[in-house]
mmCIF file with all atom_site columns, C-alpha atoms in Angstrom:
data_model
loop_
_atom_site.group_PDB
_atom_site.id
_atom_site.type_symbol
_atom_site.label_atom_id
_atom_site.label_alt_id
_atom_site.label_comp_id
_atom_site.label_asym_id
_atom_site.label_entity_id
_atom_site.label_seq_id
_atom_site.pdbx_PDB_ins_code
_atom_site.Cartn_x
_atom_site.Cartn_y
_atom_site.Cartn_z
_atom_site.occupancy
_atom_site.B_iso_or_equiv
_atom_site.pdbx_formal_charge
_atom_site.auth_seq_id
_atom_site.auth_comp_id
_atom_site.auth_asym_id
_atom_site.auth_atom_id
_atom_site.pdbx_PDB_model_num
ATOM 1   C CA . MET A 1 1   ? -24.132 -54.194 30.721  1.00 0.00 ? 1   MET A CA 1
ATOM 2   C CA . GLU A 1 2   ? -26.047 -52.793 27.728  1.00 0.00 ? 2   GLU A CA 1
ATOM 3   C CA . LYS A 1 3   ? -23.699 -54.561 25.299  1.00 0.00 ? 3   LYS A CA 1
ATOM 4   C CA . TYR A 1 4   ? -24.210 -57.859 27.144  1.00 0.00 ? 4   TYR A CA 1
ATOM 5   C CA . GLU A 1 5   ? -28.001 -57.491 26.999  1.00 0.00 ? 5   GLU A CA 1
ATOM 6   C CA . ALA A 1 6   ? -27.868 -56.584 23.295  1.00 0.00 ? 6   ALA A CA 1
ATOM 7   C CA . GLU A 1 7   ? -25.779 -59.696 22.586  1.00 0.00 ? 7   GLU A CA 1
ATOM 8   C CA . MET A 1 8   ? -28.188 -61.857 24.604  1.00 0.00 ? 8   MET A CA 1
ATOM 9   C CA . GLU A 1 9   ? -31.151 -60.399 22.696  1.00 0.00 ? 9   GLU A CA 1
ATOM 10  C CA . LEU A 1 10  ? -29.449 -61.139 19.370  1.00 0.00 ? 10  LEU A CA 1
ATOM 11  C CA . GLN A 1 11  ? -28.669 -64.697 20.464  1.00 0.00 ? 11  GLN A CA 1
ATOM 12  C CA . LEU A 1 12  ? -32.293 -65.142 21.531  1.00 0.00 ? 12  LEU A CA 1
ATOM 13  C CA . TYR A 1 13  ? -33.549 -63.832 18.181  1.00 0.00 ? 13  TYR A CA 1
ATOM 14  C CA . ARG A 1 14  ? -31.296 -66.276 16.336  1.00 0.00 ? 14  ARG A CA 1
ATOM 15  C CA . GLU A 1 15  ? -32.603 -69.150 18.454  1.00 0.00 ? 15  GLU A CA 1
ATOM 16  C CA . TYR A 1 16  ? -36.183 -68.022 17.763  1.00 0.00 ? 16  TYR A CA 1
ATOM 17  C CA . ARG A 1 17  ? -35.468 -67.931 14.030  1.00 0.00 ? 17  ARG A CA 1
ATOM 18  C CA . ASP A 1 18  ? -34.084 -71.483 14.207  1.00 0.00 ? 18  ASP A CA 1
ATOM 19  C CA . VAL A 1 19  ? -37.024 -72.980 16.136  1.00 0.00 ? 19  VAL A CA 1
ATOM 20  C CA . VAL A 1 20  ? -40.102 -71.070 14.924  1.00 0.00 ? 20  VAL A CA 1
ATOM 21  C CA . GLY A 1 21  ? -40.673 -73.542 12.071  1.00 0.00 ? 21  GLY A CA 1
ATOM 22  C CA . LEU A 1 22  ? -41.136 -76.355 14.594  1.00 0.00 ? 22  LEU A CA 1
ATOM 23  C CA . PHE A 1 23  ? -44.266 -74.806 16.100  1.00 0.00 ? 23  PHE A CA 1
ATOM 24  C CA . SER A 1 24  ? -47.870 -74.144 15.071  1.00 0.00 ? 24  SER A CA 1
ATOM 25  C CA . TYR A 1 25  ? -48.939 -71.369 17.452  1.00 0.00 ? 25  TYR A CA 1
ATOM 26  C CA . VAL A 1 26  ? -47.666 -68.102 18.871  1.00 0.00 ? 26  VAL A CA 1
ATOM 27  C CA . VAL A 1 27  ? -49.084 -67.225 22.288  1.00 0.00 ? 27  VAL A CA 1
ATOM 28  C CA . GLU A 1 28  ? -48.513 -63.770 23.711  1.00 0.00 ? 28  GLU A CA 1
ATOM 29  C CA . THR A 1 29  ? -49.381 -62.817 27.265  1.00 0.00 ? 29  THR A CA 1
ATOM 30  C CA . GLU A 1 30  ? -48.622 -59.646 29.189  1.00 0.00 ? 30  GLU A CA 1
ATOM 31  C CA . ARG A 1 31  ? -45.381 -61.133 30.511  1.00 0.00 ? 31  ARG A CA 1
ATOM 32  C CA . ARG A 1 32  ? -44.191 -63.707 27.975  1.00 0.00 ? 32  ARG A CA 1
ATOM 33  C CA . PHE A 1 33  ? -44.111 -64.782 24.338  1.00 0.00 ? 33  PHE A CA 1
ATOM 34  C CA . TYR A 1 34  ? -44.397 -68.523 23.591  1.00 0.00 ? 34  TYR A CA 1
ATOM 35  C CA . LEU A 1 35  ? -44.195 -70.859 20.613  1.00 0.00 ? 35  LEU A CA 1
ATOM 36  C CA . THR A 1 36  ? -46.142 -74.111 20.984  1.00 0.00 ? 36  THR A CA 1
ATOM 37  C CA . ASN A 1 37  ? -47.915 -76.887 19.108  1.00 0.00 ? 37  ASN A CA 1
ATOM 38  C CA . HIS A 1 38  ? -50.717 -77.283 21.637  1.00 0.00 ? 38  HIS A CA 1
ATOM 39  C CA . VAL A 1 39  ? -52.563 -74.450 23.338  1.00 0.00 ? 39  VAL A CA 1
ATOM 40  C CA . ASP A 1 40  ? -55.800 -74.504 25.316  1.00 0.00 ? 40  ASP A CA 1
ATOM 41  C CA . LEU A 1 41  ? -57.268 -71.078 26.172  1.00 0.00 ? 41  LEU A CA 1
ATOM 42  C CA . GLN A 1 42  ? -60.171 -71.074 28.626  1.00 0.00 ? 42  GLN A CA 1
ATOM 43  C CA . PRO A 1 43  ? -61.996 -67.893 29.650  1.00 0.00 ? 43  PRO A CA 1
ATOM 44  C CA . ARG A 1 44  ? -63.061 -68.038 33.300  1.00 0.00 ? 44  ARG A CA 1
ATOM 45  C CA . SER A 1 45  ? -64.882 -65.758 35.686  1.00 0.00 ? 45  SER A CA 1
ATOM 46  C CA . THR A 1 46  ? -64.556 -65.144 39.391  1.00 0.00 ? 46  THR A CA 1
ATOM 47  C CA . GLU A 1 47  ? -67.458 -65.234 41.841  1.00 0.00 ? 47  GLU A CA 1
ATOM 48  C CA . ASN A 1 48  ? -67.806 -61.453 41.548  1.00 0.00 ? 48  ASN A CA 1
ATOM 49  C CA . GLY A 1 49  ? -67.931 -61.614 37.734  1.00 0.00 ? 49  GLY A CA 1
ATOM 50  C CA . GLU A 1 50  ? -64.388 -60.599 36.824  1.00 0.00 ? 50  GLU A CA 1
ATOM 51  C CA . MET A 1 51  ? -63.076 -62.297 33.697  1.00 0.00 ? 51  MET A CA 1
ATOM 52  C CA . TYR A 1 52  ? -59.681 -64.015 33.526  1.00 0.00 ? 52  TYR A CA 1
ATOM 53  C CA . PHE A 1 53  ? -57.946 -66.464 31.206  1.00 0.00 ? 53  PHE A CA 1
ATOM 54  C CA . GLU A 1 54  ? -56.345 -69.807 31.874  1.00 0.00 ? 54  GLU A CA 1
ATOM 55  C CA . VAL A 1 55  ? -53.865 -70.874 29.192  1.00 0.00 ? 55  VAL A CA 1
ATOM 56  C CA . ALA A 1 56  ? -52.313 -74.343 29.064  1.00 0.00 ? 56  ALA A CA 1
ATOM 57  C CA . MET A 1 57  ? -49.503 -75.195 26.639  1.00 0.00 ? 57  MET A CA 1
ATOM 58  C CA . GLU A 1 58  ? -47.457 -78.325 26.029  1.00 0.00 ? 58  GLU A CA 1
ATOM 59  C CA . ASP A 1 59  ? -43.931 -78.506 24.635  1.00 0.00 ? 59  ASP A CA 1
ATOM 60  C CA . ALA A 1 60  ? -43.434 -74.767 24.392  1.00 0.00 ? 60  ALA A CA 1
ATOM 61  C CA . TRP A 1 61  ? -40.499 -72.473 23.681  1.00 0.00 ? 61  TRP A CA 1
ATOM 62  C CA . VAL A 1 62  ? -40.344 -69.297 25.787  1.00 0.00 ? 62  VAL A CA 1
ATOM 63  C CA . TRP A 1 63  ? -38.924 -65.947 24.624  1.00 0.00 ? 63  TRP A CA 1
ATOM 64  C CA . ASP A 1 64  ? -36.937 -65.071 27.748  1.00 0.00 ? 64  ASP A CA 1
ATOM 65  C CA . MET A 1 65  ? -33.250 -64.256 27.560  1.00 0.00 ? 65  MET A CA 1
ATOM 66  C CA . TYR A 1 66  ? -32.766 -64.834 31.280  1.00 0.00 ? 66  TYR A CA 1
ATOM 67  C CA . ARG A 1 67  ? -33.858 -68.491 31.203  1.00 0.00 ? 67  ARG A CA 1
ATOM 68  C CA . PRO A 1 68  ? -31.044 -71.012 30.759  1.00 0.00 ? 68  PRO A CA 1
ATOM 69  C CA . ALA A 1 69  ? -33.466 -73.497 29.128  1.00 0.00 ? 69  ALA A CA 1
ATOM 70  C CA . ARG A 1 70  ? -36.235 -72.065 26.962  1.00 0.00 ? 70  ARG A CA 1
ATOM 71  C CA . PHE A 1 71  ? -37.973 -75.333 26.084  1.00 0.00 ? 71  PHE A CA 1
ATOM 72  C CA . VAL A 1 72  ? -40.722 -76.126 28.591  1.00 0.00 ? 72  VAL A CA 1
ATOM 73  C CA . ARG A 1 73  ? -42.779 -79.333 28.724  1.00 0.00 ? 73  ARG A CA 1
ATOM 74  C CA . ASN A 1 74  ? -45.907 -77.822 30.335  1.00 0.00 ? 74  ASN A CA 1
ATOM 75  C CA . VAL A 1 75  ? -46.914 -74.211 30.873  1.00 0.00 ? 75  VAL A CA 1
ATOM 76  C CA . ARG A 1 76  ? -49.963 -72.886 32.706  1.00 0.00 ? 76  ARG A CA 1
ATOM 77  C CA . VAL A 1 77  ? -50.705 -69.165 32.714  1.00 0.00 ? 77  VAL A CA 1
ATOM 78  C CA . VAL A 1 78  ? -53.524 -67.498 34.622  1.00 0.00 ? 78  VAL A CA 1
ATOM 79  C CA . THR A 1 79  ? -54.027 -63.837 33.806  1.00 0.00 ? 79  THR A CA 1
ATOM 80  C CA . PHE A 1 80  ? -56.578 -61.036 33.969  1.00 0.00 ? 80  PHE A CA 1
ATOM 81  C CA . LYS A 1 81  ? -54.852 -59.385 30.987  1.00 0.00 ? 81  LYS A CA 1
ATOM 82  C CA . ASP A 1 82  ? -55.298 -60.036 27.266  1.00 0.00 ? 82  ASP A CA 1
ATOM 83  C CA . VAL A 1 83  ? -53.966 -63.215 25.671  1.00 0.00 ? 83  VAL A CA 1
ATOM 84  C CA . ASN A 1 84  ? -53.201 -63.365 21.958  1.00 0.00 ? 84  ASN A CA 1
ATOM 85  C CA . VAL A 1 85  ? -53.104 -66.751 20.177  1.00 0.00 ? 85  VAL A CA 1
ATOM 86  C CA . GLU A 1 86  ? -52.141 -66.898 16.514  1.00 0.00 ? 86  GLU A CA 1
ATOM 87  C CA . GLU A 1 87  ? -51.708 -69.896 14.256  1.00 0.00 ? 87  GLU A CA 1
ATOM 88  C CA . ILE A 1 88  ? -48.420 -69.757 12.382  1.00 0.00 ? 88  ILE A CA 1
ATOM 89  C CA . THR A 1 89  ? -48.887 -70.080 8.650   1.00 0.00 ? 89  THR A CA 1
ATOM 90  C CA . LYS A 1 90  ? -45.967 -72.086 7.304   1.00 0.00 ? 90  LYS A CA 1
ATOM 91  C CA . SER A 1 91  ? -45.923 -69.955 4.137   1.00 0.00 ? 91  SER A CA 1
ATOM 92  C CA . ASP A 1 92  ? -45.156 -66.929 6.363   1.00 0.00 ? 92  ASP A CA 1
ATOM 93  C CA . LEU A 1 93  ? -41.874 -68.619 7.294   1.00 0.00 ? 93  LEU A CA 1
ATOM 94  C CA . GLU A 1 94  ? -40.674 -69.307 3.756   1.00 0.00 ? 94  GLU A CA 1
ATOM 95  C CA . LEU A 1 95  ? -38.261 -67.010 2.018   1.00 0.00 ? 95  LEU A CA 1
ATOM 96  C CA . PRO A 1 96  ? -39.291 -65.731 -1.410  1.00 0.00 ? 96  PRO A CA 1
ATOM 97  C CA . PRO A 1 97  ? -37.722 -67.691 -4.272  1.00 0.00 ? 97  PRO A CA 1
ATOM 98  C CA . THR A 1 98  ? -34.564 -66.251 -5.723  1.00 0.00 ? 98  THR A CA 1
ATOM 99  C CA . ASP A 1 99  ? -34.104 -65.696 -9.443  1.00 0.00 ? 99  ASP A CA 1
ATOM 100 C CA . PRO A 1 100 ? -31.491 -68.258 -10.588 1.00 0.00 ? 100 PRO A CA 1
ATOM 101 C CA . ALA A 1 101 ? -30.359 -65.941 -13.417 1.00 0.00 ? 101 ALA A CA 1
ATOM 102 C CA . GLY A 1 102 ? -29.666 -63.194 -10.893 1.00 0.00 ? 102 GLY A CA 1
ATOM 103 C CA . SER A 1 103 ? -31.835 -60.702 -12.754 1.00 0.00 ? 103 SER A CA 1
ATOM 104 C CA . GLY A 1 104 ? -34.090 -59.491 -9.977  1.00 0.00 ? 104 GLY A CA 1
ATOM 105 C CA . PRO A 1 105 ? -35.761 -56.113 -9.761  1.00 0.00 ? 105 PRO A CA 1
ATOM 106 C CA . ASP A 1 106 ? -32.584 -54.501 -8.439  1.00 0.00 ? 106 ASP A CA 1
ATOM 107 C CA . THR A 1 107 ? -30.382 -55.516 -11.354 1.00 0.00 ? 107 THR A CA 1
#
């Protein structure tokens, strides 16, 4: 069972690596990790003053190895826990240039 889960995790990581460049935002909640191009985060409060967050996303990819389809058209999350939203900088996704002469620091 552990080997199966490790293989599923590796497959999920590879899929993430292939799709991350298609998205602009990373959204992390207590239960899930999402990639999306549209996110709307609204802080709300209950009648007794407790704070919660309502997060709406469109055309998202979900990090969840147990889902057969990870692309989701609309997602709505309501949570009393923290929500982290980060904009993906495209330069963060680029690999450093390689030296065409092959004389890098290790040679």
